[in-house]
PDB file of C-alpha atoms in Angstrom:
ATOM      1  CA  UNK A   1      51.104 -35.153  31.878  1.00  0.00           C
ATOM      2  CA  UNK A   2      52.852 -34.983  28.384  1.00  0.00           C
ATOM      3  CA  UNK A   3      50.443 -36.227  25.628  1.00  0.00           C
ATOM      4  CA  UNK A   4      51.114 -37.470  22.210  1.00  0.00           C
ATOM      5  CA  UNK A   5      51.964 -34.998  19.534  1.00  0.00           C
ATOM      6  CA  UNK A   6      50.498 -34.696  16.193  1.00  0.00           C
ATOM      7  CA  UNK A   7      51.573 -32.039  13.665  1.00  0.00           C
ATOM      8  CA  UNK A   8      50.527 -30.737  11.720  1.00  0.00           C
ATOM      9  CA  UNK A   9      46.483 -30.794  12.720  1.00  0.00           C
ATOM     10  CA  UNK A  10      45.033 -29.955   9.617  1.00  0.00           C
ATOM     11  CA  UNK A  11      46.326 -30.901   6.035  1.00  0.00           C
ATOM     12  CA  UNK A  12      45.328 -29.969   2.834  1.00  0.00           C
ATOM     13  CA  UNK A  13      46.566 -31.200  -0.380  1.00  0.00           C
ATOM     14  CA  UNK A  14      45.496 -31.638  -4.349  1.00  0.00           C
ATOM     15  CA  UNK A  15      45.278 -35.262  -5.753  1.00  0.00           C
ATOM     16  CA  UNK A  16      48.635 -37.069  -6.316  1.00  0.00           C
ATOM     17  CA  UNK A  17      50.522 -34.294  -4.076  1.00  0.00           C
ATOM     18  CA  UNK A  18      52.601 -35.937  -1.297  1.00  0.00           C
ATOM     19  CA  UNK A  19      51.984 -35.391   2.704  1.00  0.00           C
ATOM     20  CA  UNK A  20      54.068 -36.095   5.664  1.00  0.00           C
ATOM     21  CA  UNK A  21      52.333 -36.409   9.226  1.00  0.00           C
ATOM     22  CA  UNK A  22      54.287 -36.146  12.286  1.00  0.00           C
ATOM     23  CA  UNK A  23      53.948 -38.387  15.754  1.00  0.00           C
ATOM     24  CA  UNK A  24      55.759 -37.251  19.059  1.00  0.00           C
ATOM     25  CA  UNK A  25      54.645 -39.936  21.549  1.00  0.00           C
ATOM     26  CA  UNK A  26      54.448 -40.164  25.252  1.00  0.00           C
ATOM     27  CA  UNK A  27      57.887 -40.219  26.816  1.00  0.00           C
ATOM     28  CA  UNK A  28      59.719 -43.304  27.371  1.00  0.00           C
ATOM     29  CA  UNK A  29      56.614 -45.393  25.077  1.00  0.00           C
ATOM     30  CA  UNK A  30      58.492 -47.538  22.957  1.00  0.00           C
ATOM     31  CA  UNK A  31      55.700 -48.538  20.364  1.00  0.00           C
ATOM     32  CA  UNK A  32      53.777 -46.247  17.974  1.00  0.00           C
ATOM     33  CA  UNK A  33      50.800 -46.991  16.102  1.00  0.00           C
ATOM     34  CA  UNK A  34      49.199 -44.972  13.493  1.00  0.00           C
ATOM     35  CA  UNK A  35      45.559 -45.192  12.399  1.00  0.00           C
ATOM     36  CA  UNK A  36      43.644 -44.148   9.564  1.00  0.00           C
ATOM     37  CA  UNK A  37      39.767 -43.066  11.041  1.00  0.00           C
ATOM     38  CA  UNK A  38      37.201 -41.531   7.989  1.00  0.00           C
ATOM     39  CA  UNK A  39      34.084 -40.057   8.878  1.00  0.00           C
ATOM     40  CA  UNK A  40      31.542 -42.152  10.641  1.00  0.00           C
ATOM     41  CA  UNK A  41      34.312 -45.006  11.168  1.00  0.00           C
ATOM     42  CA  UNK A  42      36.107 -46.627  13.884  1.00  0.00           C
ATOM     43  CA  UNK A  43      40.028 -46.379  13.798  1.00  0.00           C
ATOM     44  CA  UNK A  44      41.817 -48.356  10.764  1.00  0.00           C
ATOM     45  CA  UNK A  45      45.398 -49.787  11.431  1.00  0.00           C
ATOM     46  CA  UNK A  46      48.008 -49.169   9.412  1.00  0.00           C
ATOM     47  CA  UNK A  47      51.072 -49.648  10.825  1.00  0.00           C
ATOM     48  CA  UNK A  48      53.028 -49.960  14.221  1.00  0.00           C
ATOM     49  CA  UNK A  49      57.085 -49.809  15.515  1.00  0.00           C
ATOM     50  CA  UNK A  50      58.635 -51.117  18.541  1.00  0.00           C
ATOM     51  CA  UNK A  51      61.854 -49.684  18.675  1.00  0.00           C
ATOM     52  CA  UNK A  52      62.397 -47.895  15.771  1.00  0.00           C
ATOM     53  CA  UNK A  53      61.901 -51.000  14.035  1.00  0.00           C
ATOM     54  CA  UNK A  54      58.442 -51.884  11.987  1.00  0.00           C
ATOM     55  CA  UNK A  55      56.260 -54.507  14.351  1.00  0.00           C
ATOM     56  CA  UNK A  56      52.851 -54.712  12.611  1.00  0.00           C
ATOM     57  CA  UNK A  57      51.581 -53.620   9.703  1.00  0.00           C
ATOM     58  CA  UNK A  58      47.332 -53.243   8.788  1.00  0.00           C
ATOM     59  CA  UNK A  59      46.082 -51.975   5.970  1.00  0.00           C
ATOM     60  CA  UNK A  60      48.106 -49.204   5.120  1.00  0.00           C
ATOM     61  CA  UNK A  61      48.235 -48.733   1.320  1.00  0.00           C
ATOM     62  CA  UNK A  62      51.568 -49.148  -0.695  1.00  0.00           C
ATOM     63  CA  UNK A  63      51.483 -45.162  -1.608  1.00  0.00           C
ATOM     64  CA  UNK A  64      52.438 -44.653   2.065  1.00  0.00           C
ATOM     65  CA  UNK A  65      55.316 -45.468   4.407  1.00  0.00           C
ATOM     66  CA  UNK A  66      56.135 -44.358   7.956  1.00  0.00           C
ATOM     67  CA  UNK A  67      59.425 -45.122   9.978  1.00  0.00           C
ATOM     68  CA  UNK A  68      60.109 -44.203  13.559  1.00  0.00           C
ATOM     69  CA  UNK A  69      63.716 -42.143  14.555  1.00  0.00           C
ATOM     70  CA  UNK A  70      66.113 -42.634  17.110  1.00  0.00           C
ATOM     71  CA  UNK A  71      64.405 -39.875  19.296  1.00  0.00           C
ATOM     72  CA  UNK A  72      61.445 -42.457  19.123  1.00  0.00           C
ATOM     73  CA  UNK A  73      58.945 -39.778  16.223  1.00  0.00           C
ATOM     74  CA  UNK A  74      57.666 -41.399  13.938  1.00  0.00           C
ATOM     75  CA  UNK A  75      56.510 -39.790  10.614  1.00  0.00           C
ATOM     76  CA  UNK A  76      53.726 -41.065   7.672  1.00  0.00           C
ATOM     77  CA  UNK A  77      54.548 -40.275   4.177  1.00  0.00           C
ATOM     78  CA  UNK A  78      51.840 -40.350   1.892  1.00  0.00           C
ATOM     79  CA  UNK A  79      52.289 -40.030  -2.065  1.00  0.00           C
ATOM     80  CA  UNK A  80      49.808 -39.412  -4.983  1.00  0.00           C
ATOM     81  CA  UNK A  81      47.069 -39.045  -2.810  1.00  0.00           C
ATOM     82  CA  UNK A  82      43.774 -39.431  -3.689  1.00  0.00           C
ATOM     83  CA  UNK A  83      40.207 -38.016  -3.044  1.00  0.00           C
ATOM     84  CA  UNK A  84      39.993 -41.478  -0.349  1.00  0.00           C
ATOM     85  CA  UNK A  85      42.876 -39.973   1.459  1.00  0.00           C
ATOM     86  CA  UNK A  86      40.806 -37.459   3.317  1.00  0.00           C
ATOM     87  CA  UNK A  87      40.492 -38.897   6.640  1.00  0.00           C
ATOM     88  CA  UNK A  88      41.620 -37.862  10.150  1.00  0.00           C
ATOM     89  CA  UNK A  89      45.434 -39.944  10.888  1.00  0.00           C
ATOM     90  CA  UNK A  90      45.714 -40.578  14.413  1.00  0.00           C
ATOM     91  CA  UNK A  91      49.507 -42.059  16.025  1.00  0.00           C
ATOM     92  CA  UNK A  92      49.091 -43.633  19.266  1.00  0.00           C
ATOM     93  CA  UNK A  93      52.048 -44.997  21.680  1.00  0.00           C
ATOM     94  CA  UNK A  94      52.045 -47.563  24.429  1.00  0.00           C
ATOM     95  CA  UNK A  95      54.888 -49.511  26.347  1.00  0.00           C
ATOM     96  CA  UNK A  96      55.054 -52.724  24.809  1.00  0.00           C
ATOM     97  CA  UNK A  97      53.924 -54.421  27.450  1.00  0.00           C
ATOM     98  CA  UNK A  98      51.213 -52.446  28.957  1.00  0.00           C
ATOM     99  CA  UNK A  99      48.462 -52.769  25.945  1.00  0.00           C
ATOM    100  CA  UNK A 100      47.299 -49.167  26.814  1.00  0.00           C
ATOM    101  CA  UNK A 101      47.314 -47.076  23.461  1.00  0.00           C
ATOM    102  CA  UNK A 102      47.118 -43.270  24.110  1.00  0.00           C
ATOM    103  CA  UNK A 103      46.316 -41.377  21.187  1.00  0.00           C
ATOM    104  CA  UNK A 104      46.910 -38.195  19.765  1.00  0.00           C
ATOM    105  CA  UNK A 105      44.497 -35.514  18.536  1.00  0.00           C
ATOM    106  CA  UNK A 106      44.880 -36.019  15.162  1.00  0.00           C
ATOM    107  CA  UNK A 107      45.566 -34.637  11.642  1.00  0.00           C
ATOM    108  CA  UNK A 108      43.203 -34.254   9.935  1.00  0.00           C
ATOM    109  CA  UNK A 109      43.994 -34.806   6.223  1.00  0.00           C
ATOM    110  CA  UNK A 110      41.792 -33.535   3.314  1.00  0.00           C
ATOM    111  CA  UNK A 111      42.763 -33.975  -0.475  1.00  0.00           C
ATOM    112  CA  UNK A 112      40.935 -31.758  -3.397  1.00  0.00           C
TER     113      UNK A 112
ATOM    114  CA  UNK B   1      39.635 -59.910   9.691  1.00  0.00           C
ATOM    115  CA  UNK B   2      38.381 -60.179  12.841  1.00  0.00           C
ATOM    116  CA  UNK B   3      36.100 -58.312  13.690  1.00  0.00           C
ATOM    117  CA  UNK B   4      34.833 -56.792  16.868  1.00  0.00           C
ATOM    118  CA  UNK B   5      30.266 -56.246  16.979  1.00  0.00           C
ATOM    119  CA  UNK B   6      29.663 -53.312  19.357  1.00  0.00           C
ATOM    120  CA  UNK B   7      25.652 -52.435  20.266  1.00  0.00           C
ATOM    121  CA  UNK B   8      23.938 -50.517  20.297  1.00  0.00           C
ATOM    122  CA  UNK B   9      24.682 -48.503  17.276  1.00  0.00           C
ATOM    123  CA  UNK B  10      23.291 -45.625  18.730  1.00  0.00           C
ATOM    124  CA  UNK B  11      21.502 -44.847  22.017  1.00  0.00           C
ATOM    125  CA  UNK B  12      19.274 -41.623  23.103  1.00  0.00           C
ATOM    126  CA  UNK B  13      18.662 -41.176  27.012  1.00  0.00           C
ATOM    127  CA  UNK B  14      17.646 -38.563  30.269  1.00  0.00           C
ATOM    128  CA  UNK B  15      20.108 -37.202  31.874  1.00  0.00           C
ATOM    129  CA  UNK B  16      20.541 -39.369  35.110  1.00  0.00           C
ATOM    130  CA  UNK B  17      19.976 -42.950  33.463  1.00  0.00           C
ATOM    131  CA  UNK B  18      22.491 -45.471  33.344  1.00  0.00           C
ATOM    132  CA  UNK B  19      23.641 -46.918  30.154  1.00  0.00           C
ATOM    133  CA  UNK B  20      25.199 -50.242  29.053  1.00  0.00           C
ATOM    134  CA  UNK B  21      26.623 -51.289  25.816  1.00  0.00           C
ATOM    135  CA  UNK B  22      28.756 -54.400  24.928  1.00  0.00           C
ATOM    136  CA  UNK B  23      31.138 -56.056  22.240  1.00  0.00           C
ATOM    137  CA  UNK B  24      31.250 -59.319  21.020  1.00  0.00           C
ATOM    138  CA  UNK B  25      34.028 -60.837  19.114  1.00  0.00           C
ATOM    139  CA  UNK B  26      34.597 -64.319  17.487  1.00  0.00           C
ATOM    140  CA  UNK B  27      38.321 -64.704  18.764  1.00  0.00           C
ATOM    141  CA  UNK B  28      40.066 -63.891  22.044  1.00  0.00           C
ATOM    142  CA  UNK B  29      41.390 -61.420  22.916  1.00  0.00           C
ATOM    143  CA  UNK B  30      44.120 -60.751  25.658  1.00  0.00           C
ATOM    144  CA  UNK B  31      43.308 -57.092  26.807  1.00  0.00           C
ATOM    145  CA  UNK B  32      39.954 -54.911  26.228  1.00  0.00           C
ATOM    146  CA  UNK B  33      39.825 -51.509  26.088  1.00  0.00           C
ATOM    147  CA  UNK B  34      37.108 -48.583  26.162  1.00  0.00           C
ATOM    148  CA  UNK B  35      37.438 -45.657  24.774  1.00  0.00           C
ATOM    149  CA  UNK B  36      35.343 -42.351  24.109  1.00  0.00           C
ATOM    150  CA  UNK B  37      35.600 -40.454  20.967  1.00  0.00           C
ATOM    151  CA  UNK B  38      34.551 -36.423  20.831  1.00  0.00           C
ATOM    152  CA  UNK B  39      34.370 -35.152  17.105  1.00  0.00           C
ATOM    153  CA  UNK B  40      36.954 -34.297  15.180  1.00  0.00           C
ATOM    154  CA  UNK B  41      39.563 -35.350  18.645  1.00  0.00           C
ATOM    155  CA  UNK B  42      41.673 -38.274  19.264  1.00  0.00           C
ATOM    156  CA  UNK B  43      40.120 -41.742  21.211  1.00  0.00           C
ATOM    157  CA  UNK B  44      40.459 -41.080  25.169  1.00  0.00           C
ATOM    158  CA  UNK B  45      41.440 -44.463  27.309  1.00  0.00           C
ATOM    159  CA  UNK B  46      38.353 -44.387  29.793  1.00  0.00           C
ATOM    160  CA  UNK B  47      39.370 -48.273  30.792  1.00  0.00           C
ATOM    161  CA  UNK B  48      41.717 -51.301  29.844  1.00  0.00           C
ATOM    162  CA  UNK B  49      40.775 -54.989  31.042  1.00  0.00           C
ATOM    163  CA  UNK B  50      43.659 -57.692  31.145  1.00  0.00           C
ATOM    164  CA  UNK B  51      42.121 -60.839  32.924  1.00  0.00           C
ATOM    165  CA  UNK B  52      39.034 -63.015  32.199  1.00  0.00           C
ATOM    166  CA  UNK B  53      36.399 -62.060  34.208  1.00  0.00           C
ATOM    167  CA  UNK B  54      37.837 -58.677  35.728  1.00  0.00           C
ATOM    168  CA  UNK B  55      35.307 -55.766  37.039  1.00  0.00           C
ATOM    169  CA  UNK B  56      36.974 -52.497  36.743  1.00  0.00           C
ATOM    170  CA  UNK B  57      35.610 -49.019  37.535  1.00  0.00           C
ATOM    171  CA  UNK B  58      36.762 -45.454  36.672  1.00  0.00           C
ATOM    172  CA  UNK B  59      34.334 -43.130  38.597  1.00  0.00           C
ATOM    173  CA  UNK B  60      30.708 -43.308  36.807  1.00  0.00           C
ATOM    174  CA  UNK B  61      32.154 -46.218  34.651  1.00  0.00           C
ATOM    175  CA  UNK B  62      31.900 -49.958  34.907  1.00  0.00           C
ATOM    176  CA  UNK B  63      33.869 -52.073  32.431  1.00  0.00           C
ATOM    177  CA  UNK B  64      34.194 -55.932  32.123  1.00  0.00           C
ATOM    178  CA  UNK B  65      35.996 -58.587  30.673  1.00  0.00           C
ATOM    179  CA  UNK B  66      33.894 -61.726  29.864  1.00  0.00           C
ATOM    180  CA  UNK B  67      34.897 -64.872  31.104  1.00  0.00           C
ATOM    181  CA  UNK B  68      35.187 -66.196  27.281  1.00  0.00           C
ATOM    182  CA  UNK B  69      37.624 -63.705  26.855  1.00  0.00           C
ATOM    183  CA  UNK B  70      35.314 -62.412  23.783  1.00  0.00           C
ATOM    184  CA  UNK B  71      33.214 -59.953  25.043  1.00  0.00           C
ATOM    185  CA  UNK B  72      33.291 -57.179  27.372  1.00  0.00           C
ATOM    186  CA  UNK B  73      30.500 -54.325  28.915  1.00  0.00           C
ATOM    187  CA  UNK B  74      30.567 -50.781  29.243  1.00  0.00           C
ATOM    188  CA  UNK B  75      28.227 -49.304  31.836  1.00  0.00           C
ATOM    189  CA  UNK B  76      27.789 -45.503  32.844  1.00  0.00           C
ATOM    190  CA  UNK B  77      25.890 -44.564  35.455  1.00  0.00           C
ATOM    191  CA  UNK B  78      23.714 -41.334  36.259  1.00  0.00           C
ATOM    192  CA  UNK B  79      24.814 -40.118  32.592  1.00  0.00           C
ATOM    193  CA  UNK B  80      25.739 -35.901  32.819  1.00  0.00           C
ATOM    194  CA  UNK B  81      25.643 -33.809  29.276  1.00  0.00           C
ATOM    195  CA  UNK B  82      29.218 -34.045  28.959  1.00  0.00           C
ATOM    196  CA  UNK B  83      28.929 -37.929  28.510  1.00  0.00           C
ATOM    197  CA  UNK B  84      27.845 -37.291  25.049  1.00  0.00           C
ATOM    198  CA  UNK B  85      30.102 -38.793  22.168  1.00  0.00           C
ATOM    199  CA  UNK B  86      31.248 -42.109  20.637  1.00  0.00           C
ATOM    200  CA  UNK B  87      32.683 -44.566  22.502  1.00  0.00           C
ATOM    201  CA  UNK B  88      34.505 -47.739  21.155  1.00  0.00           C
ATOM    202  CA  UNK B  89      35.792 -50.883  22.444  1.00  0.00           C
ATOM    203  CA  UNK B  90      38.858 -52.130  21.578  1.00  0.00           C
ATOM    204  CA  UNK B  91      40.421 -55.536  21.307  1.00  0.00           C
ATOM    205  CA  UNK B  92      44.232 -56.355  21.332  1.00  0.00           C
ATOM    206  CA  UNK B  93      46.440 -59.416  21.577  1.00  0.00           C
ATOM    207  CA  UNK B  94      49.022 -57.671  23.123  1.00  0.00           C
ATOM    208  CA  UNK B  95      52.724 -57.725  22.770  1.00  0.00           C
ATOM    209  CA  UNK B  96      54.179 -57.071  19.116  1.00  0.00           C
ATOM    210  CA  UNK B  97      50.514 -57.390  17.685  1.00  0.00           C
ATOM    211  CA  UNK B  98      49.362 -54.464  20.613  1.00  0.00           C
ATOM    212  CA  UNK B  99      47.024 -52.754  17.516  1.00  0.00           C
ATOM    213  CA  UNK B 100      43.795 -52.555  18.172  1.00  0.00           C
ATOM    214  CA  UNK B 101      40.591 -54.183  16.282  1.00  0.00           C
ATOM    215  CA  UNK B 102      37.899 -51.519  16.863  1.00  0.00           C
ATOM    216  CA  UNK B 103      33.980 -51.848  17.510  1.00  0.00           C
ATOM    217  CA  UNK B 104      32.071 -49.390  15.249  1.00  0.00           C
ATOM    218  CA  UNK B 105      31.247 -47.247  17.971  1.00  0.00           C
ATOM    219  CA  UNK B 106      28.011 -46.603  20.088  1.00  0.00           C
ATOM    220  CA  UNK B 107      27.144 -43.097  19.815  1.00  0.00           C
ATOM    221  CA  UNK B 108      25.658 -41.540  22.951  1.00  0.00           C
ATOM    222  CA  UNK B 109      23.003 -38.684  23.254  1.00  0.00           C
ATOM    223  CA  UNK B 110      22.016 -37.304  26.575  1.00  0.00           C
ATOM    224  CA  UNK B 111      19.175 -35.074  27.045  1.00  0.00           C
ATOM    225  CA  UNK B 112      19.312 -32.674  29.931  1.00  0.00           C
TER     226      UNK B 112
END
């Protein structure tokens, strides 16, 4: 069965560079979630859509936006990153109504 | 925030014993999920739990949701080697607030 998508899987960037993650989720899902996970933690919320539109938003820092596209991606911009970045970004889709998150691998994101 | 308390923390057992962990919360929560966590990949969905009080089972594994609606159980039976990793519990409200609140983790070690 067709999995979420997560490119790319391995970032790296210099302080106050810019990074864009990419989210393909589960077909016909309608929500997407992306989390923010550092080492040794549980998975951090940052922000979620429901049909292309923003439904939820965590603790996602004001350096970063994400918006999902008609074809239901969703992509995480991140600007002047810092050293705190580095973290592994995980985007997870559900149907709305099911509660069942199914992530993706990952990207993981490391900033020198 | 809320906050979800998963235990143990850690836990180091034979191959063949069963294991048991919980998580606690101090608000309800509509839907529980477990998940298991290798390193450096993406949360699996090993169970999801929508009703007070519902037993569910996925082979070896033995989830459910307390009658409070704010706490839940995780057991696995005759653990194998490959049941090494983290695994988290989850806690959602569902609907447009579907994110998850995550336990820390209990990290599992099997000894053959």
């Amino acid at each position: 069965a067709a999995g979420v998508i997560q490119s790319p899987r391995h970032l790296i960037k210099e302080k106050r560079e810019t990074a864009t993650l990419k989210c393909y989720p589960i077909p016909r899902h309608d929500t997407v979630y992306w989390y923010q996970q550092g080492p040794g933690q549980d998975p951090q919320f940052l922000i979620s859509f429901y049909e292309k539109m923003q439904s939820d938003k965590g603790s996602i820092p004001d350096r970063f936006s994400a918006q999902q596209f008609s074809d239901y991606h969703s992509e995480l911009n991140m600007s002047s990153l810092e050293l705190g970045d580095s973290a592994l970004y995980f985007c997870a889709s559900s149907l709305e109504v099911s509660g069942e998150l199914f992530f993706g691998e990952g990207s993981r994101l490391t900033v020198l | 925030g809320q906050q979800l308390n998963q235990s143990p923390q850690s836990m180091f057992i034979q191959e063949g014993e069963d294991v048991s962990m919980n998580c606690t919360s101090s608000s309800i929560f509509n839907t529980w999920l477990w998940y298991k966590q290798d390193p450096g990949e993406g949360p699996v969905l090993l169970i999801a739990l929508y009703k007070a009080g519902e037993l569910t089972s996925n082979g070896r594994l033995t989830a459910q949701f307390g009658i409070t609606r704010k706490d839940s159980f995780l057991n696995i039976s005759a653990s194998i080697p490959s049941d090494v990793g983290i695994y988290f519990c989850a806690g959602s409200h569902g609907g447009s607030q579907g994110n998850l609140i995550f336990g820390k983790g209990t990290k599992l070690s099997v000894k053959p």
